[in-house]
mmCIF file of C-alpha atoms in Angstrom:
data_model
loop_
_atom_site.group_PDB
_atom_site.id
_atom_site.type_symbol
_atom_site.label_atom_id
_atom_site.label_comp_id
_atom_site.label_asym_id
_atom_site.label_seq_id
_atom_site.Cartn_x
_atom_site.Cartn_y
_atom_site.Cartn_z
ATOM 1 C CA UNK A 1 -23.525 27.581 124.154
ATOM 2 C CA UNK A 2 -26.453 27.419 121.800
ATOM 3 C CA UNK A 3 -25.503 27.311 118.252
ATOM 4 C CA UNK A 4 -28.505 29.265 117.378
ATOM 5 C CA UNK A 5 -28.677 32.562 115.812
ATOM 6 C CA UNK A 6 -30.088 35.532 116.687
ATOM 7 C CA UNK A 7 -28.149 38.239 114.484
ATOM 8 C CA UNK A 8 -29.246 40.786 112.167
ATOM 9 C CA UNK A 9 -30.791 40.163 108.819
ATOM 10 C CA UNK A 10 -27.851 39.389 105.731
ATOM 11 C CA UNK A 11 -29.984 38.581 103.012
ATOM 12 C CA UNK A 12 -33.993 38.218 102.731
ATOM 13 C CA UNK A 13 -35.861 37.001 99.621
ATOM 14 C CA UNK A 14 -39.435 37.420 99.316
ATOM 15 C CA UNK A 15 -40.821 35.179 96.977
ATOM 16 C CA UNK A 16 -38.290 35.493 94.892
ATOM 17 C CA UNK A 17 -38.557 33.292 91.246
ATOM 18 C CA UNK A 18 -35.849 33.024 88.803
ATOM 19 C CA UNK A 19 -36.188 32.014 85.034
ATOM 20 C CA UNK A 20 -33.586 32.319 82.119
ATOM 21 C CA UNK A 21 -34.123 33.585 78.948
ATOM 22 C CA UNK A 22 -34.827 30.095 77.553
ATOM 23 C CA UNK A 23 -37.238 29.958 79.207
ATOM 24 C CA UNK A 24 -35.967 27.424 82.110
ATOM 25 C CA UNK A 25 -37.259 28.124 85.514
ATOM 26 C CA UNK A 26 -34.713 27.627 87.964
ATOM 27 C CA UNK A 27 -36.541 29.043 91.159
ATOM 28 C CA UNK A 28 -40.244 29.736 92.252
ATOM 29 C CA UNK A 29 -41.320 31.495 95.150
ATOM 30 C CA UNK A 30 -38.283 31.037 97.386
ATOM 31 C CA UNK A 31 -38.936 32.671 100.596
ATOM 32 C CA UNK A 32 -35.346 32.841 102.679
ATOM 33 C CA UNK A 33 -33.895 34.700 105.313
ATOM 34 C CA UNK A 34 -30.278 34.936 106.276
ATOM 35 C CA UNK A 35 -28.948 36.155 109.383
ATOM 36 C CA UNK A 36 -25.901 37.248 110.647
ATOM 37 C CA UNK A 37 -23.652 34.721 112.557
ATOM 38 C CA UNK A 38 -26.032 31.687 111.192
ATOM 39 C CA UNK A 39 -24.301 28.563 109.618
ATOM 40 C CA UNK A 40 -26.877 27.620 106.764
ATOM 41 C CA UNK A 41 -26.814 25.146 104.513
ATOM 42 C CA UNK A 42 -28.584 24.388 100.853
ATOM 43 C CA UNK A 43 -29.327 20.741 100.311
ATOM 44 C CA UNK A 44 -31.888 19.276 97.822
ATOM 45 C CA UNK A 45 -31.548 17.121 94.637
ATOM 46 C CA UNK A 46 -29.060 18.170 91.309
ATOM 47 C CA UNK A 47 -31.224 21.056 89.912
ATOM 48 C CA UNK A 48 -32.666 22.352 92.443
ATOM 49 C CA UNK A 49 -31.466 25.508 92.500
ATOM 50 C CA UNK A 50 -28.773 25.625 95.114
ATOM 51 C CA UNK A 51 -26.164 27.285 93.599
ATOM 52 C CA UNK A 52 -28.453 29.424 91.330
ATOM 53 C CA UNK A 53 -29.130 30.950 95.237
ATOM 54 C CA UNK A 54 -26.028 30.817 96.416
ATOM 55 C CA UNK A 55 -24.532 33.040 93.638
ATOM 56 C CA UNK A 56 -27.687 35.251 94.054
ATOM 57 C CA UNK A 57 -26.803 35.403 97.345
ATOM 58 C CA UNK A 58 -24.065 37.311 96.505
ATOM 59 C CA UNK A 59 -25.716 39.546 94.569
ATOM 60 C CA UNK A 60 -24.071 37.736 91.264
ATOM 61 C CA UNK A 61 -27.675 37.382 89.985
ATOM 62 C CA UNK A 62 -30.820 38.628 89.907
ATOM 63 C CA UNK A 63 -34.622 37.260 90.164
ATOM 64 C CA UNK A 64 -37.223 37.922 87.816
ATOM 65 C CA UNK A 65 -39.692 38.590 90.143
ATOM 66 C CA UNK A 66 -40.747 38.979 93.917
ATOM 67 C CA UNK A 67 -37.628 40.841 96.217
ATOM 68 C CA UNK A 68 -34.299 40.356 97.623
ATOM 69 C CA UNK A 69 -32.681 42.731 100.170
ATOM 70 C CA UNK A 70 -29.199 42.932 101.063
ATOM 71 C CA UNK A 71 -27.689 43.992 104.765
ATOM 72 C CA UNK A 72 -25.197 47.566 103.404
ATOM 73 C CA UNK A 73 -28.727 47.868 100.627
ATOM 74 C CA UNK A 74 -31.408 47.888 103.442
ATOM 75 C CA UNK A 75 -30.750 46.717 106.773
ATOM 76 C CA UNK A 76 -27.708 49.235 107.882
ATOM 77 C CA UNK A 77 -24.186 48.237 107.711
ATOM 78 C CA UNK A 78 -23.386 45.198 110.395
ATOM 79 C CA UNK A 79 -20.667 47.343 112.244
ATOM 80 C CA UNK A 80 -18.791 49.373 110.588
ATOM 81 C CA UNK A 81 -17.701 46.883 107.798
ATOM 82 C CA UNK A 82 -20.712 46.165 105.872
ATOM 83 C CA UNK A 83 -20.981 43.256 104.120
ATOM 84 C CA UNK A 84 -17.083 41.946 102.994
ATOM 85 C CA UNK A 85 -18.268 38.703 101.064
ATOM 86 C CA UNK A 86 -15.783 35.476 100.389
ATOM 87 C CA UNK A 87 -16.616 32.877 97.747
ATOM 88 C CA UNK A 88 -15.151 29.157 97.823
ATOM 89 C CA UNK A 89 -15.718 27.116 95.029
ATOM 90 C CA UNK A 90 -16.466 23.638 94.224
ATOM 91 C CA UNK A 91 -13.006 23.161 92.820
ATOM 92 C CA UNK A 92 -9.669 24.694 94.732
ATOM 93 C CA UNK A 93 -8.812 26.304 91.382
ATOM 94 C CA UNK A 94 -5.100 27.401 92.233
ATOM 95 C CA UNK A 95 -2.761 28.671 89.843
ATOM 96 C CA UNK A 96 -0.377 25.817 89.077
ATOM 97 C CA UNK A 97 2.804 28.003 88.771
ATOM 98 C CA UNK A 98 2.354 29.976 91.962
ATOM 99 C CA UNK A 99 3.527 28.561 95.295
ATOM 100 C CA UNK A 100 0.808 28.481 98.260
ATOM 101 C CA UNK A 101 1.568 31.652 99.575
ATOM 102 C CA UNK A 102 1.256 33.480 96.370
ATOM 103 C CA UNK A 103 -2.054 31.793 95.431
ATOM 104 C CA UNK A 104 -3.196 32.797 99.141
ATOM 105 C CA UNK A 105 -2.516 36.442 98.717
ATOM 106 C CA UNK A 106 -4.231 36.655 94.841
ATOM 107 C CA UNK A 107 -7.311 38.582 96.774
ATOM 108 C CA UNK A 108 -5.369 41.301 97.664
ATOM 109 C CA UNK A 109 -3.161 41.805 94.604
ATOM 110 C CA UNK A 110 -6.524 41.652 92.697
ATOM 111 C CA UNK A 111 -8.230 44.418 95.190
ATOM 112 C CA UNK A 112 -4.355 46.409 94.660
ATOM 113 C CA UNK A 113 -3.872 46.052 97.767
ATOM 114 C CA UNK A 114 -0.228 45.680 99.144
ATOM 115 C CA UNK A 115 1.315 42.250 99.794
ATOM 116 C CA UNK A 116 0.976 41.235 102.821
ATOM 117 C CA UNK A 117 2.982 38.738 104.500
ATOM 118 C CA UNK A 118 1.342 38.892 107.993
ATOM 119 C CA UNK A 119 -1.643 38.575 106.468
ATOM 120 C CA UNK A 120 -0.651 35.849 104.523
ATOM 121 C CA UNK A 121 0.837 33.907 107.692
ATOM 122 C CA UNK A 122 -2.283 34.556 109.645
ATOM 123 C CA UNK A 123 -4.383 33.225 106.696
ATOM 124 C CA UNK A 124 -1.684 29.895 106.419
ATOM 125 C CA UNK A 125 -2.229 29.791 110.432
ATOM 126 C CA UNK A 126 -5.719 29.373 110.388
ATOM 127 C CA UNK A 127 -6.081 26.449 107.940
ATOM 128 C CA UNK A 128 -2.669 24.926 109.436
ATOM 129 C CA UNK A 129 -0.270 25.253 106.108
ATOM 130 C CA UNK A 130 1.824 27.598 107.638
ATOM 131 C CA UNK A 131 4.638 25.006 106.688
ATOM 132 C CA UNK A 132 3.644 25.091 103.343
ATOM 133 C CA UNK A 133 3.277 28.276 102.442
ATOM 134 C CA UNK A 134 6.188 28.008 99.554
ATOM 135 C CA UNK A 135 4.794 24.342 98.089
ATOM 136 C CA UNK A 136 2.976 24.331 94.733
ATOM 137 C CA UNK A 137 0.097 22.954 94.484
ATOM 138 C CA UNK A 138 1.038 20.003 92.379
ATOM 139 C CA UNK A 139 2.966 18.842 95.554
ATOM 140 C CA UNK A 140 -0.373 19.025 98.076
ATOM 141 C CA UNK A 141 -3.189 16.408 98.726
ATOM 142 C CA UNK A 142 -6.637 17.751 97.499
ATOM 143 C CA UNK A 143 -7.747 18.233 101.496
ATOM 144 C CA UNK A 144 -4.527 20.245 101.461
ATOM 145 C CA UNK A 145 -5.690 22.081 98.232
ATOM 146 C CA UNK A 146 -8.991 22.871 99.510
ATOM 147 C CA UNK A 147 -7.849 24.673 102.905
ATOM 148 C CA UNK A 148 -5.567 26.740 100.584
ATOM 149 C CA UNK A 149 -8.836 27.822 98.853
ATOM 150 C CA UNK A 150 -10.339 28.582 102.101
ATOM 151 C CA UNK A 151 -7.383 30.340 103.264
ATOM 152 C CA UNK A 152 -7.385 32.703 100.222
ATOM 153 C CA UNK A 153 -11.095 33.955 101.018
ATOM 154 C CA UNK A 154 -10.295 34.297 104.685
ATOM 155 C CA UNK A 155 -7.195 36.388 103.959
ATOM 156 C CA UNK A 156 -10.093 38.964 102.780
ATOM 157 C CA UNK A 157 -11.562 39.155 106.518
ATOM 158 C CA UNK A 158 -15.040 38.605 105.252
ATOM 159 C CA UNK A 159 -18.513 38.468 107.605
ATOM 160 C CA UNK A 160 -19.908 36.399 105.031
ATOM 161 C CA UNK A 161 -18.284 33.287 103.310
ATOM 162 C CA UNK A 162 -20.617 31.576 100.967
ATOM 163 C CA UNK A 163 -19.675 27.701 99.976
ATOM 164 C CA UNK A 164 -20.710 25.598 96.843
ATOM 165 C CA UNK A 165 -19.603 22.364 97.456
ATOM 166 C CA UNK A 166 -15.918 22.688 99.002
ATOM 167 C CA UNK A 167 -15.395 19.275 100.251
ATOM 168 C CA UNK A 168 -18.096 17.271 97.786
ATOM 169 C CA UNK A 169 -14.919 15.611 95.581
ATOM 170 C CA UNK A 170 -13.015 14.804 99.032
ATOM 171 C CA UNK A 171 -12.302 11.063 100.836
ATOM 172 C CA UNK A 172 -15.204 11.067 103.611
ATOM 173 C CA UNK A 173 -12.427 11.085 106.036
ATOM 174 C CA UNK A 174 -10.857 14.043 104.686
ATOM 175 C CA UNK A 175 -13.944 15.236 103.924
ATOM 176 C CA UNK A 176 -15.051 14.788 108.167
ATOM 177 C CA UNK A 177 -11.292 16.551 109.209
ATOM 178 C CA UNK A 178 -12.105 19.892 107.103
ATOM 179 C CA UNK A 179 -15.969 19.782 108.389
ATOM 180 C CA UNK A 180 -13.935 20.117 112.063
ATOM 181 C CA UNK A 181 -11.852 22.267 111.062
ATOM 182 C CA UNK A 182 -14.359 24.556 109.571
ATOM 183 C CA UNK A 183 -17.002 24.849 112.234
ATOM 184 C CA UNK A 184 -13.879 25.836 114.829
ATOM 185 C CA UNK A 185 -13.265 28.698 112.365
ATOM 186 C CA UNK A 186 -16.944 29.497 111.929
ATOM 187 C CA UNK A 187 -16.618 28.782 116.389
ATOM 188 C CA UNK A 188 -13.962 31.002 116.661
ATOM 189 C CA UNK A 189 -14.493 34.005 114.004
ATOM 190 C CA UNK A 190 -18.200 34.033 113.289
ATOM 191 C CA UNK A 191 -18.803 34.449 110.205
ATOM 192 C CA UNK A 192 -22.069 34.191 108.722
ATOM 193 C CA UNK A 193 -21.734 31.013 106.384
ATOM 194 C CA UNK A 194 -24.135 29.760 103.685
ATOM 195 C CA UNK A 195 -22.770 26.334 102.224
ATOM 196 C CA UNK A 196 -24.198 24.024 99.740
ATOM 197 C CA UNK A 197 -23.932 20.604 99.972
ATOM 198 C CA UNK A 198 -25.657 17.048 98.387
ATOM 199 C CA UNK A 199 -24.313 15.747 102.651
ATOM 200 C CA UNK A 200 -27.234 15.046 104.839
ATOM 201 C CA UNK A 201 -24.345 14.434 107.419
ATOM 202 C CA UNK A 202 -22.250 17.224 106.242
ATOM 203 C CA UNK A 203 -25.421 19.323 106.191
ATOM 204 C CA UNK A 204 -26.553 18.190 109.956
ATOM 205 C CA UNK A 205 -22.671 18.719 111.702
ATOM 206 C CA UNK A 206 -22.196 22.168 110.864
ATOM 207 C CA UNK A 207 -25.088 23.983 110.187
ATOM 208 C CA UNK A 208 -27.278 26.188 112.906
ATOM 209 C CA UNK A 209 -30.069 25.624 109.994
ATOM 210 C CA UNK A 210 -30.657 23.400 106.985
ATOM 211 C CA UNK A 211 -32.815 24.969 104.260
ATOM 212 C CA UNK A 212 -34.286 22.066 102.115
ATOM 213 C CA UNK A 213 -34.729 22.746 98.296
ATOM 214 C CA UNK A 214 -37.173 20.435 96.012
ATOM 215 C CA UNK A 215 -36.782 20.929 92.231
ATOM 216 C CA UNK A 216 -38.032 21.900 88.829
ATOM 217 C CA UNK A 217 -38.745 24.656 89.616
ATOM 218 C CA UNK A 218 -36.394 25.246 92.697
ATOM 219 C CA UNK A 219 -37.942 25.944 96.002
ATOM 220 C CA UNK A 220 -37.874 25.959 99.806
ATOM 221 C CA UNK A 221 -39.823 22.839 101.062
ATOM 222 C CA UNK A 222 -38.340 23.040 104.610
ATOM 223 C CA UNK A 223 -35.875 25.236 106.798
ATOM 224 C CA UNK A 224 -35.144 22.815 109.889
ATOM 225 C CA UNK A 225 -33.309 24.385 112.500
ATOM 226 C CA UNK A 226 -30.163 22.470 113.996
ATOM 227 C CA UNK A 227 -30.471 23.572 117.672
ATOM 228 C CA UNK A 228 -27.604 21.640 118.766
ATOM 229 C CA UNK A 229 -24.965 22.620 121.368
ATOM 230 C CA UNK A 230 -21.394 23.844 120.215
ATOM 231 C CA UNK A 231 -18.205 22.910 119.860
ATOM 232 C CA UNK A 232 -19.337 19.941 118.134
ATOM 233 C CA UNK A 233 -17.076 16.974 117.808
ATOM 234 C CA UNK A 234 -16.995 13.268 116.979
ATOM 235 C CA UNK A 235 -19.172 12.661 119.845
ATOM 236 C CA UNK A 236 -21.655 14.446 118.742
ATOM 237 C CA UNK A 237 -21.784 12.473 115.134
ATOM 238 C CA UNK A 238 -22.491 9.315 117.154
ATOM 239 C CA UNK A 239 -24.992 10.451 119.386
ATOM 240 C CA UNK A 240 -29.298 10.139 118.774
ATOM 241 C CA UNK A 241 -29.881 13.658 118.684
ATOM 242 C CA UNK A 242 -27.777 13.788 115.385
ATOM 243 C CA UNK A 243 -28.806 10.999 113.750
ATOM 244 C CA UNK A 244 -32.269 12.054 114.815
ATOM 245 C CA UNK A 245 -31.761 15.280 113.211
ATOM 246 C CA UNK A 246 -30.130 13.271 110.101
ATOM 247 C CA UNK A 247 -33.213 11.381 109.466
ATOM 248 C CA UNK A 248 -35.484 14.522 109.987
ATOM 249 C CA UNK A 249 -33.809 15.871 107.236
ATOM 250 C CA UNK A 250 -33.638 12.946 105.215
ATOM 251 C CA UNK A 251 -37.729 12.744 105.068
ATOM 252 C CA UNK A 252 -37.649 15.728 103.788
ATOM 253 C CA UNK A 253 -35.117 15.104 100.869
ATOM 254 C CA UNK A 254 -37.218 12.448 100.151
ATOM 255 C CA UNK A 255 -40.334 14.199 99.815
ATOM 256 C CA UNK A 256 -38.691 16.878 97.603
ATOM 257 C CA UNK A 257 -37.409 13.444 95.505
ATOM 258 C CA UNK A 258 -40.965 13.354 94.395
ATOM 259 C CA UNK A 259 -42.747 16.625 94.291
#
């Protein structure tokens, strides 16, 4: 199976720029299109304007010029859910005092929604800390902490899970387990998925397309498309089609290094 996308549009910006009151221009002219059941990720230098997107994305900000259109806003609902979005974080950000169950089900308490404890256990399941659901944090590994993050957005079912960064303070061979890990889910669920990362590697494994940022101002420079089969695995980290791929976008990091 191709890992390429076909799917509805998510999210389009038209170029879109973005500058704060300050005066600081964060983005110029970003033309992007997200669409559903894509893995994308953001790469590009500190500054660039990854995360300024991300959270635009999901419709925390707004441009101050050109267009952005949402799926529910413009393109029809994508079933009959619309657009449920999920946010992960660069940090876990757990509540210290809460075991991992509790910190799990803090969507749906927030939302007033009724606890759920088979929703809970499915959400444990599918990050594998079923056994730990009544740990506190304190007493978990930061992999461990991480995966309890993602667990408390997936509890929310979402169609889209935007990522800043989840695994960029991680051991690379931590860092390699929850990149598995995560494109099973994204395998197995299909989610759309928008994920920033500084990983060329990261960037490469998981993603169906890699949108290349340069900076000051933030732009697009390049949106390479990762037309690799799935499930992808260790084998497919050593093999010359990745590190082909790699160095492809590499160049272009690079180039956006200088412009």
């Amino acid at each position: 199976m191709s890992t390429m996308a076909h799917g509805r549009p998510v999210f389009e910006a038209t170029g879109v720029g973005k500058t704060y009151a300050n005066g600081t221009v964060a983005l110029t002219d970003v033309d992007i299109d997200i669409r559903e059941g894509e893995f994308v990720s953001l790469v590009g230098p500190s500054g660039c304007g990854k995360s300024t997107l991300l959270r635009m994305i999901a419709g925390l900000g707004q441009g101050t010029e050109g267009e952005m259109r949402w799926w529910e806003q413009d393109f029809g609902a994508v079933g009959q859910a619309g657009r449920k979005l999920a946010f992960v974080f660069q940090e876990a950000a757990l509540m210290p005092w809460a075991t991992v169950a509790r910190n799990v089900e803090l969507p749906l308490r927030l939302s007033g929604q009724r606890k759920n404890a088979e929703q809970v256990e499915e959400a444990l399941e599918m990050v594998g800390l079923q056994d730990f659901r009544n740990a506190y944090p304190r007493e978990l590994s930061g992999g461990m902490q991480m995966r309890v993050s993602i667990a408390r957005a997936l509890i929310t079912k979402p169609n889209l899970l935007l990522m800043d960064e989840p695994f960029g303070a991680l051991d690379e061979m931590t860092r390699a387990k929850l990149n598995q890990e995560l494109l099973e889910l994204w395998e197995r669920l299909r989610w759309t998925v928008v994920f920033v990362t500084h990983s060329v590697y990261e960037s490469v494994f998981l993603s169906t397309r890699v949108v290349v940022m340069a900076a000051r101002p933030g732009r697009v420079l390049d949106d390479i498309v990762i037309d690799a089969p799935a499930p992808r695995s260790k084998e497919f980290r050593a093999s010359h089609e990745y590190h082909e791929l790699c160095n492809q976008v590499s160049e272009s990091l690079a180039r956006a290094a200088v412009l």
